[in-house]
PDB file of C-alpha atoms in Angstrom:
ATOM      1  CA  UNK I 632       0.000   0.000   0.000  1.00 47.00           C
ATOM      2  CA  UNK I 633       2.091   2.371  -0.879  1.00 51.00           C
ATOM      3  CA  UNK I 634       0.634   6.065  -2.093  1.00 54.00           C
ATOM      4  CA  UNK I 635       3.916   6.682  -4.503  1.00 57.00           C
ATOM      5  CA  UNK I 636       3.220   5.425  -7.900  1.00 55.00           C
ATOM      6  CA  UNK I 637      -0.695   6.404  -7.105  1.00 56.00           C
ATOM      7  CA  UNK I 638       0.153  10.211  -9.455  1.00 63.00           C
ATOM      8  CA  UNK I 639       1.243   8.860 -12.185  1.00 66.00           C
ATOM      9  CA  UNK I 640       3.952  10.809 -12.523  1.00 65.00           C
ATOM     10  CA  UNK I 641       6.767   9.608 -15.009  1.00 72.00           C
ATOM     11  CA  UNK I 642      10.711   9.722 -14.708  1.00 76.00           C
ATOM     12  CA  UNK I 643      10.298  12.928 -16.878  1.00 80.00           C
ATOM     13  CA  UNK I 644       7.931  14.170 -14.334  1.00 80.00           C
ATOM     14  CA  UNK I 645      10.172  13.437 -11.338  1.00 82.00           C
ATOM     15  CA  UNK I 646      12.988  15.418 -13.047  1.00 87.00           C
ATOM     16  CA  UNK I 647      11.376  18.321 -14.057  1.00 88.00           C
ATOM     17  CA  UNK I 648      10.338  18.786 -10.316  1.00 89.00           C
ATOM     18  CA  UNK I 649      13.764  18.150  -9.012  1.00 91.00           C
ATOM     19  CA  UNK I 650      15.254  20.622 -11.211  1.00 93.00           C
ATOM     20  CA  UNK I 651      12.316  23.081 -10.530  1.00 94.00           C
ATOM     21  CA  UNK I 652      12.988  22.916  -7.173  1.00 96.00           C
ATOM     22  CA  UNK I 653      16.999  22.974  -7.534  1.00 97.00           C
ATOM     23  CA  UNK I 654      16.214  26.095  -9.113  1.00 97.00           C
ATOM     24  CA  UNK I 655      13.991  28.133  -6.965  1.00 97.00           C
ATOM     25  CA  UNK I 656      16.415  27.030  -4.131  1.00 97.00           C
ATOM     26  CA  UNK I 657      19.481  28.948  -6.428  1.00 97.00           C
ATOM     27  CA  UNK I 658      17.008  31.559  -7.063  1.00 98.00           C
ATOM     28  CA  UNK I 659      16.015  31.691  -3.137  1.00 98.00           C
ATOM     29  CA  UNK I 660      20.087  31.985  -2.536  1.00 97.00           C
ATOM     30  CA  UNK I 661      21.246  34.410  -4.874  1.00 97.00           C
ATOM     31  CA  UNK I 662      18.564  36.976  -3.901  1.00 97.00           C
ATOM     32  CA  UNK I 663      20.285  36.033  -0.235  1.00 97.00           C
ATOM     33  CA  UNK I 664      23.634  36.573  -1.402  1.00 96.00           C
ATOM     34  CA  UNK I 665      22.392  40.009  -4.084  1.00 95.00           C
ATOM     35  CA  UNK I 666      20.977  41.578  -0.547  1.00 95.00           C
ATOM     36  CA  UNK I 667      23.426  40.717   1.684  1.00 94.00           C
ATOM     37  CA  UNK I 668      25.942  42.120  -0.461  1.00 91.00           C
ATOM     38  CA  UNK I 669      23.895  45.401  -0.953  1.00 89.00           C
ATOM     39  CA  UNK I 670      23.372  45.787   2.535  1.00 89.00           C
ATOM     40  CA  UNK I 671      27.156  45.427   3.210  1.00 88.00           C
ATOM     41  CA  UNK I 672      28.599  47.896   0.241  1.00 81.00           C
ATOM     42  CA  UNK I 673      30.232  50.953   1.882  1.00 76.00           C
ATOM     43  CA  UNK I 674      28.272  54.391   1.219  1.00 70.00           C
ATOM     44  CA  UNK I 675      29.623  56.042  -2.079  1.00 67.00           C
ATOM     45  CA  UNK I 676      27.832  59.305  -0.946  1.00 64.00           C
ATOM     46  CA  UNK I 677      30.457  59.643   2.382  1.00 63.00           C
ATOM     47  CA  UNK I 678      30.679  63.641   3.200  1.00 67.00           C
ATOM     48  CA  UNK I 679      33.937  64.868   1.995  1.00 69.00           C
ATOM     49  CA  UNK I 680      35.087  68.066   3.730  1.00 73.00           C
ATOM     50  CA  UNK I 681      35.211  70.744   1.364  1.00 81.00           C
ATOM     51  CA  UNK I 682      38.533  72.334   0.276  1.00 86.00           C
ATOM     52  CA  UNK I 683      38.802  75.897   2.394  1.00 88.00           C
ATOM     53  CA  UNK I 684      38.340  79.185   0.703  1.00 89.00           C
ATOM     54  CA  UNK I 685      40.516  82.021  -0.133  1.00 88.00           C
ATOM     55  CA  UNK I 686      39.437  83.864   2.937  1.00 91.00           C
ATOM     56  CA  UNK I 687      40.117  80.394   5.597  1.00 92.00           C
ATOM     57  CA  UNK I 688      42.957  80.233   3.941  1.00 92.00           C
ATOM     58  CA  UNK I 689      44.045  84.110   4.892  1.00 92.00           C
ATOM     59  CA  UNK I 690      42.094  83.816   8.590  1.00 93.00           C
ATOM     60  CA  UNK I 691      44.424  80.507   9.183  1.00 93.00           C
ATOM     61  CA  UNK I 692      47.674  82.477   8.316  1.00 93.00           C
ATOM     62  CA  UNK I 693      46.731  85.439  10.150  1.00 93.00           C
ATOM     63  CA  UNK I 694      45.887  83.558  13.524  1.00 94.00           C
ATOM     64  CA  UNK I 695      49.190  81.426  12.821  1.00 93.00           C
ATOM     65  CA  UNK I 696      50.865  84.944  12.810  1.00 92.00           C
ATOM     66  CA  UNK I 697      52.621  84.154   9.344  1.00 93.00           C
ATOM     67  CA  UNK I 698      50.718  87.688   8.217  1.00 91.00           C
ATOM     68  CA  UNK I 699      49.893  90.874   9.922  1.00 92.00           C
ATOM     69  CA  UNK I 700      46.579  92.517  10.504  1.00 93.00           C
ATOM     70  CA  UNK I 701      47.379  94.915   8.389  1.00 94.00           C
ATOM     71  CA  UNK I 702      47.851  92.429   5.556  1.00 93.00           C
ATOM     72  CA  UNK I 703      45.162  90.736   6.408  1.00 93.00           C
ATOM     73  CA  UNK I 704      42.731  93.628   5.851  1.00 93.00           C
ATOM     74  CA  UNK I 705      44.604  94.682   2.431  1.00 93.00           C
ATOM     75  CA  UNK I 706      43.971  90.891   0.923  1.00 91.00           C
ATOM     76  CA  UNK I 707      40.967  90.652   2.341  1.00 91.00           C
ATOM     77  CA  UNK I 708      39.461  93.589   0.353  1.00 91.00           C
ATOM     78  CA  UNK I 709      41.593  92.434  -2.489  1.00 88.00           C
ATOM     79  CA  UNK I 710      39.241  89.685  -2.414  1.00 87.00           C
ATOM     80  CA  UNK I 711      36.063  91.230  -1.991  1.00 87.00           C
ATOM     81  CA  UNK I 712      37.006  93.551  -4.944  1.00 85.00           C
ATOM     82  CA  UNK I 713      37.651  90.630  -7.110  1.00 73.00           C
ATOM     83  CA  UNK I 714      39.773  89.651  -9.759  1.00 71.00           C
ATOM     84  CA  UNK I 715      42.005  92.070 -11.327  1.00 66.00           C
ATOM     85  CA  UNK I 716      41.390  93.019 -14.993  1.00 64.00           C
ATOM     86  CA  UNK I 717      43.901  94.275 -17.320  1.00 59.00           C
ATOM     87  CA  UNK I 718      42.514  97.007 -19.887  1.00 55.00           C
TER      88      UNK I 718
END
């Protein structure tokens, strides 16, 4: 009494569902494997500090006392007047 030849299901039959179900099983594990890689990637969008402006650049020197106030002031405006334009 066995219920195992009862579908009639050929050889054919048996392989087609083995190899259906080897490959939702490979389908099942590379989705796995696809997200678990995703969710592991590093962030390409990482904040990069931005590269300091002119006037940083002249505050820095000024508080490392490589330039005097006086200097300071005089680039400073040279800065604000922007660029120089030869007639």
């Amino acid at each position: 009494m066995m219920f195992w030849y009862d579908h009639n299901v050929s050889g054919w039959g048996w392989f087609a569902m083995s190899a259906g179900m080897i490959l939702f099983w490979a389908l099942i594990i590379t989705i796995a494997v696809l997200l678990f890689r995703a969710l592991n990637q590093p962030h390409e969008h990482t904040h990069t500090p931005a590269a300091p402006s002119a006037e940083d650049i002249l505050r820095e020197r000024l508080a490392r006392g490589e330039i005097e106030e006086d200097e300071y002031r005089r680039r400073l405006s040279a800065l604000h007047a922007g660029p120089l334009t030869k007639p």
